[in-house]
Amino acid sequence: MAKVLIPLANGFEDIEAVSIVDVLRRGGVEVVTASIHGTPGVRSAHGIDMRADALFDDVEDDNFDAIVLPGGGEGTENLKACGPLIRRLQRQHEENRLICAICAAPTVLVAAGVLDEDVHVTCYPTCQMDLDREWSPAPVVSDGMIITGQAPGSALLFSLVVLQALAGSPVAKKVARGMVTDVLD
């Protein structure tokens, strides 16, 4: 079973974080949500209080098949400011393990220096200037060990593409059918 870390920071985009957790768990992936703030309580961009499964400090040295970053303006800035997360993303990259980010969060990958020169990405349109490369207007871009999503509206597709990378196409398609969506067809 694949194991995924989802770091949560105050100001995370609600639908992105919850969609990722929901879809991956439906697909049988072990998901660990981890607060970067030293307390399990984290508040979303739209005022929803969530309780993370763990504190980032307690799981940062664990091995994860993927690290998935939800976006949100404030949440992304908080993720960028978290030195231990930046170092963990660099380790994930060095180990050639999957790194995923949606909305504004691909800018965290830039800050961490984990995007190789030729990797293609997407992000929230107003964040494109913060990338160190051209961006794609596609809702989801998968390039090697990097998967990026554009916005809250692409959260379900992004989550299913991440699941597909971790558990295979049959599992992702089964989850999509169970959710009565044809976004993978």
PDB file of C-alpha atoms in Angstrom:
ATOM      1  CA  MET A   1       0.000   0.000   0.000  1.00  0.00           C
ATOM      2  CA  ALA A   2       1.308   3.435  -0.938  1.00  0.00           C
ATOM      3  CA  LYS A   3       1.830   5.984   1.825  1.00  0.00           C
ATOM      4  CA  VAL A   4       1.263   9.707   1.252  1.00  0.00           C
ATOM      5  CA  LEU A   5       2.031  12.801   3.311  1.00  0.00           C
ATOM      6  CA  ILE A   6      -0.257  15.819   3.017  1.00  0.00           C
ATOM      7  CA  PRO A   7       1.199  18.778   4.919  1.00  0.00           C
ATOM      8  CA  LEU A   8      -1.491  21.169   6.126  1.00  0.00           C
ATOM      9  CA  ALA A   9      -0.936  24.839   6.862  1.00  0.00           C
ATOM     10  CA  ASN A  10      -3.384  27.470   8.054  1.00  0.00           C
ATOM     11  CA  GLY A  11      -5.086  28.909   4.981  1.00  0.00           C
ATOM     12  CA  PHE A  12      -5.075  25.681   2.937  1.00  0.00           C
ATOM     13  CA  GLU A  13      -7.657  25.486   0.152  1.00  0.00           C
ATOM     14  CA  ASP A  14     -10.520  23.424   1.559  1.00  0.00           C
ATOM     15  CA  ILE A  15     -11.709  21.498  -1.490  1.00  0.00           C
ATOM     16  CA  GLU A  16      -8.184  20.665  -2.592  1.00  0.00           C
ATOM     17  CA  ALA A  17      -7.065  19.157   0.715  1.00  0.00           C
ATOM     18  CA  VAL A  18     -10.278  17.256   1.346  1.00  0.00           C
ATOM     19  CA  SER A  19     -10.527  15.960  -2.238  1.00  0.00           C
ATOM     20  CA  ILE A  20      -6.978  14.637  -2.109  1.00  0.00           C
ATOM     21  CA  VAL A  21      -7.484  12.879   1.224  1.00  0.00           C
ATOM     22  CA  ASP A  22     -10.868  11.472   0.189  1.00  0.00           C
ATOM     23  CA  VAL A  23      -9.861  10.141  -3.245  1.00  0.00           C
ATOM     24  CA  LEU A  24      -6.593   8.610  -2.063  1.00  0.00           C
ATOM     25  CA  ARG A  25      -8.224   6.869   0.898  1.00  0.00           C
ATOM     26  CA  ARG A  26     -11.016   5.557  -1.357  1.00  0.00           C
ATOM     27  CA  GLY A  27      -8.232   4.057  -3.459  1.00  0.00           C
ATOM     28  CA  GLY A  28      -6.654   2.268  -0.509  1.00  0.00           C
ATOM     29  CA  VAL A  29      -3.726   4.654  -0.065  1.00  0.00           C
ATOM     30  CA  GLU A  30      -2.485   5.335   3.460  1.00  0.00           C
ATOM     31  CA  VAL A  31      -2.777   9.108   3.925  1.00  0.00           C
ATOM     32  CA  VAL A  32      -1.136  11.052   6.738  1.00  0.00           C
ATOM     33  CA  THR A  33      -2.215  14.661   7.121  1.00  0.00           C
ATOM     34  CA  ALA A  34       0.340  16.628   9.116  1.00  0.00           C
ATOM     35  CA  SER A  35       0.052  20.106  10.585  1.00  0.00           C
ATOM     36  CA  ILE A  36       3.147  22.245  10.112  1.00  0.00           C
ATOM     37  CA  HIS A  37       2.128  24.480  13.032  1.00  0.00           C
ATOM     38  CA  GLY A  38       2.993  22.348  16.058  1.00  0.00           C
ATOM     39  CA  THR A  39      -0.657  21.774  16.947  1.00  0.00           C
ATOM     40  CA  PRO A  40      -3.032  19.334  15.210  1.00  0.00           C
ATOM     41  CA  GLY A  41      -5.679  22.002  14.620  1.00  0.00           C
ATOM     42  CA  VAL A  42      -5.476  23.729  11.243  1.00  0.00           C
ATOM     43  CA  ARG A  43      -7.912  26.291   9.768  1.00  0.00           C
ATOM     44  CA  SER A  44      -8.747  26.315   6.071  1.00  0.00           C
ATOM     45  CA  ALA A  45      -8.945  29.340   3.774  1.00  0.00           C
ATOM     46  CA  HIS A  46     -12.721  29.369   4.232  1.00  0.00           C
ATOM     47  CA  GLY A  47     -12.803  28.886   7.988  1.00  0.00           C
ATOM     48  CA  ILE A  48     -13.173  25.115   8.302  1.00  0.00           C
ATOM     49  CA  ASP A  49     -11.267  23.723  11.264  1.00  0.00           C
ATOM     50  CA  MET A  50      -9.522  20.412  10.574  1.00  0.00           C
ATOM     51  CA  ARG A  51      -7.584  18.171  12.867  1.00  0.00           C
ATOM     52  CA  ALA A  52      -4.470  16.726  11.243  1.00  0.00           C
ATOM     53  CA  ASP A  53      -3.526  13.096  11.830  1.00  0.00           C
ATOM     54  CA  ALA A  54      -0.054  14.096  13.024  1.00  0.00           C
ATOM     55  CA  LEU A  55       2.350  16.941  13.551  1.00  0.00           C
ATOM     56  CA  PHE A  56       4.806  17.447  10.698  1.00  0.00           C
ATOM     57  CA  ASP A  57       7.739  17.359  13.115  1.00  0.00           C
ATOM     58  CA  ASP A  58       6.729  13.833  14.158  1.00  0.00           C
ATOM     59  CA  VAL A  59       6.547  12.400  10.618  1.00  0.00           C
ATOM     60  CA  GLU A  60       9.031  14.415   8.554  1.00  0.00           C
ATOM     61  CA  ASP A  61      11.658  11.649   8.725  1.00  0.00           C
ATOM     62  CA  ASP A  62       9.229   8.899   7.684  1.00  0.00           C
ATOM     63  CA  ASN A  63       9.327   7.534   4.148  1.00  0.00           C
ATOM     64  CA  PHE A  64       6.447   8.491   1.867  1.00  0.00           C
ATOM     65  CA  ASP A  65       5.742   7.375  -1.676  1.00  0.00           C
ATOM     66  CA  ALA A  66       4.352  10.847  -2.354  1.00  0.00           C
ATOM     67  CA  ILE A  67       4.052  14.262  -0.771  1.00  0.00           C
ATOM     68  CA  VAL A  68       0.978  16.182  -1.915  1.00  0.00           C
ATOM     69  CA  LEU A  69       0.576  19.906  -1.261  1.00  0.00           C
ATOM     70  CA  PRO A  70      -2.856  21.549  -1.313  1.00  0.00           C
ATOM     71  CA  GLY A  71      -2.879  25.209  -2.349  1.00  0.00           C
ATOM     72  CA  GLY A  72      -4.595  28.288  -1.052  1.00  0.00           C
ATOM     73  CA  GLY A  73      -2.861  31.661  -0.944  1.00  0.00           C
ATOM     74  CA  GLU A  74      -2.164  31.888   2.789  1.00  0.00           C
ATOM     75  CA  GLY A  75      -1.611  28.139   3.076  1.00  0.00           C
ATOM     76  CA  THR A  76       0.978  28.209   0.308  1.00  0.00           C
ATOM     77  CA  GLU A  77       2.861  31.087   1.931  1.00  0.00           C
ATOM     78  CA  ASN A  78       2.874  29.162   5.220  1.00  0.00           C
ATOM     79  CA  LEU A  79       4.199  26.040   3.453  1.00  0.00           C
ATOM     80  CA  LYS A  80       6.966  28.077   1.782  1.00  0.00           C
ATOM     81  CA  ALA A  81       7.997  29.497   5.158  1.00  0.00           C
ATOM     82  CA  CYS A  82       8.345  26.034   6.722  1.00  0.00           C
ATOM     83  CA  GLY A  83      12.055  25.191   6.495  1.00  0.00           C
ATOM     84  CA  PRO A  84      11.633  21.564   7.585  1.00  0.00           C
ATOM     85  CA  LEU A  85       9.035  21.031   4.822  1.00  0.00           C
ATOM     86  CA  ILE A  86      11.332  22.585   2.211  1.00  0.00           C
ATOM     87  CA  ARG A  87      14.130  20.224   3.298  1.00  0.00           C
ATOM     88  CA  ARG A  88      11.717  17.244   3.256  1.00  0.00           C
ATOM     89  CA  LEU A  89      10.637  18.099  -0.299  1.00  0.00           C
ATOM     90  CA  GLN A  90      14.305  18.243  -1.323  1.00  0.00           C
ATOM     91  CA  ARG A  91      14.878  14.795   0.188  1.00  0.00           C
ATOM     92  CA  GLN A  92      11.783  13.467  -1.621  1.00  0.00           C
ATOM     93  CA  HIS A  93      13.211  14.810  -4.886  1.00  0.00           C
ATOM     94  CA  GLU A  94      16.688  13.356  -4.213  1.00  0.00           C
ATOM     95  CA  GLU A  95      15.059   9.947  -3.590  1.00  0.00           C
ATOM     96  CA  ASN A  96      13.134  10.251  -6.885  1.00  0.00           C
ATOM     97  CA  ARG A  97       9.768   9.943  -5.148  1.00  0.00           C
ATOM     98  CA  LEU A  98       6.515  11.542  -6.258  1.00  0.00           C
ATOM     99  CA  ILE A  99       5.872  15.220  -5.423  1.00  0.00           C
ATOM    100  CA  CYS A 100       2.476  16.771  -6.176  1.00  0.00           C
ATOM    101  CA  ALA A 101       1.086  20.283  -5.748  1.00  0.00           C
ATOM    102  CA  ILE A 102      -2.095  22.070  -6.783  1.00  0.00           C
ATOM    103  CA  CYS A 103      -3.228  25.680  -7.205  1.00  0.00           C
ATOM    104  CA  ALA A 104      -0.669  28.069  -5.692  1.00  0.00           C
ATOM    105  CA  ALA A 105       1.365  25.231  -4.139  1.00  0.00           C
ATOM    106  CA  PRO A 106       3.571  24.557  -7.207  1.00  0.00           C
ATOM    107  CA  THR A 107       5.341  27.765  -6.160  1.00  0.00           C
ATOM    108  CA  VAL A 108       6.462  25.873  -3.036  1.00  0.00           C
ATOM    109  CA  LEU A 109       8.220  23.422  -5.372  1.00  0.00           C
ATOM    110  CA  VAL A 110      10.026  26.367  -6.959  1.00  0.00           C
ATOM    111  CA  ALA A 111      11.033  27.668  -3.516  1.00  0.00           C
ATOM    112  CA  ALA A 112      12.342  24.203  -2.613  1.00  0.00           C
ATOM    113  CA  GLY A 113      14.282  23.921  -5.873  1.00  0.00           C
ATOM    114  CA  VAL A 114      12.790  20.526  -6.702  1.00  0.00           C
ATOM    115  CA  LEU A 115      11.635  21.236 -10.254  1.00  0.00           C
ATOM    116  CA  ASP A 116      14.208  20.072 -12.773  1.00  0.00           C
ATOM    117  CA  GLU A 117      14.747  22.492 -15.640  1.00  0.00           C
ATOM    118  CA  ASP A 118      12.710  20.561 -18.211  1.00  0.00           C
ATOM    119  CA  VAL A 119       9.694  19.674 -16.007  1.00  0.00           C
ATOM    120  CA  HIS A 120       6.333  21.005 -17.186  1.00  0.00           C
ATOM    121  CA  VAL A 121       3.834  22.300 -14.615  1.00  0.00           C
ATOM    122  CA  THR A 122       0.527  24.042 -14.172  1.00  0.00           C
ATOM    123  CA  CYS A 123      -0.682  26.252 -11.343  1.00  0.00           C
ATOM    124  CA  TYR A 124      -3.333  28.796 -10.458  1.00  0.00           C
ATOM    125  CA  PRO A 125      -3.224  31.354 -13.294  1.00  0.00           C
ATOM    126  CA  THR A 126      -2.241  34.321 -11.110  1.00  0.00           C
ATOM    127  CA  CYS A 127       0.719  32.342  -9.721  1.00  0.00           C
ATOM    128  CA  GLN A 128       2.325  31.703 -13.095  1.00  0.00           C
ATOM    129  CA  MET A 129       4.639  34.683 -12.668  1.00  0.00           C
ATOM    130  CA  ASP A 130       6.083  33.021  -9.543  1.00  0.00           C
ATOM    131  CA  LEU A 131       7.193  29.967 -11.504  1.00  0.00           C
ATOM    132  CA  ASP A 132      10.692  29.849 -12.949  1.00  0.00           C
ATOM    133  CA  ARG A 133       9.397  28.435 -16.229  1.00  0.00           C
ATOM    134  CA  GLU A 134       6.542  28.515 -18.693  1.00  0.00           C
ATOM    135  CA  TRP A 135       3.330  27.081 -17.351  1.00  0.00           C
ATOM    136  CA  SER A 136       0.593  25.028 -18.946  1.00  0.00           C
ATOM    137  CA  PRO A 137      -3.073  26.089 -18.777  1.00  0.00           C
ATOM    138  CA  ALA A 138      -4.072  22.405 -18.489  1.00  0.00           C
ATOM    139  CA  PRO A 139      -6.058  21.394 -15.385  1.00  0.00           C
ATOM    140  CA  VAL A 140      -3.451  18.735 -14.473  1.00  0.00           C
ATOM    141  CA  VAL A 141       0.101  18.147 -15.685  1.00  0.00           C
ATOM    142  CA  SER A 142       2.002  14.947 -14.910  1.00  0.00           C
ATOM    143  CA  ASP A 143       5.688  15.035 -15.819  1.00  0.00           C
ATOM    144  CA  GLY A 144       7.974  12.376 -14.401  1.00  0.00           C
ATOM    145  CA  MET A 145       7.819  12.434 -10.617  1.00  0.00           C
ATOM    146  CA  ILE A 146       5.965  15.777 -10.499  1.00  0.00           C
ATOM    147  CA  ILE A 147       2.180  16.167 -10.738  1.00  0.00           C
ATOM    148  CA  THR A 148       0.632  19.625 -10.612  1.00  0.00           C
ATOM    149  CA  GLY A 149      -2.961  20.828 -10.672  1.00  0.00           C
ATOM    150  CA  GLN A 150      -4.364  24.198 -11.610  1.00  0.00           C
ATOM    151  CA  ALA A 151      -7.121  25.185  -9.197  1.00  0.00           C
ATOM    152  CA  PRO A 152      -9.969  24.138  -6.890  1.00  0.00           C
ATOM    153  CA  GLY A 153     -12.008  23.233  -9.980  1.00  0.00           C
ATOM    154  CA  SER A 154      -9.440  20.626 -10.988  1.00  0.00           C
ATOM    155  CA  ALA A 155      -9.059  19.116  -7.493  1.00  0.00           C
ATOM    156  CA  LEU A 156     -10.980  15.919  -8.271  1.00  0.00           C
ATOM    157  CA  LEU A 157      -9.097  15.232 -11.506  1.00  0.00           C
ATOM    158  CA  PHE A 158      -5.787  16.082  -9.816  1.00  0.00           C
ATOM    159  CA  SER A 159      -6.555  13.693  -6.958  1.00  0.00           C
ATOM    160  CA  LEU A 160      -7.475  10.891  -9.365  1.00  0.00           C
ATOM    161  CA  VAL A 161      -4.281  11.422 -11.398  1.00  0.00           C
ATOM    162  CA  VAL A 162      -2.242  11.214  -8.171  1.00  0.00           C
ATOM    163  CA  LEU A 163      -4.117   8.015  -7.258  1.00  0.00           C
ATOM    164  CA  GLN A 164      -3.441   6.635 -10.735  1.00  0.00           C
ATOM    165  CA  ALA A 165       0.292   7.263 -10.281  1.00  0.00           C
ATOM    166  CA  LEU A 166       0.300   5.534  -6.900  1.00  0.00           C
ATOM    167  CA  ALA A 167      -2.145   2.648  -7.325  1.00  0.00           C
ATOM    168  CA  GLY A 168      -2.546   2.216 -11.082  1.00  0.00           C
ATOM    169  CA  SER A 169      -5.155   3.062 -13.657  1.00  0.00           C
ATOM    170  CA  PRO A 170      -7.653   0.287 -12.756  1.00  0.00           C
ATOM    171  CA  VAL A 171      -7.862   1.494  -9.139  1.00  0.00           C
ATOM    172  CA  ALA A 172      -8.212   5.151 -10.155  1.00  0.00           C
ATOM    173  CA  LYS A 173     -10.915   4.323 -12.701  1.00  0.00           C
ATOM    174  CA  LYS A 174     -12.788   2.212 -10.136  1.00  0.00           C
ATOM    175  CA  VAL A 175     -12.730   5.112  -7.654  1.00  0.00           C
ATOM    176  CA  ALA A 176     -13.857   7.535 -10.374  1.00  0.00           C
ATOM    177  CA  ARG A 177     -16.756   5.242 -11.360  1.00  0.00           C
ATOM    178  CA  GLY A 178     -17.754   4.903  -7.701  1.00  0.00           C
ATOM    179  CA  MET A 179     -17.863   8.679  -7.448  1.00  0.00           C
ATOM    180  CA  VAL A 180     -19.938   8.781 -10.670  1.00  0.00           C
ATOM    181  CA  THR A 181     -17.466  10.936 -12.554  1.00  0.00           C
ATOM    182  CA  ASP A 182     -15.948  10.416 -15.957  1.00  0.00           C
ATOM    183  CA  VAL A 183     -12.974  12.759 -15.558  1.00  0.00           C
ATOM    184  CA  LEU A 184     -10.494   9.946 -16.323  1.00  0.00           C
ATOM    185  CA  ASP A 185     -12.216   8.813 -19.522  1.00  0.00           C
TER     186      ASP A 185
END
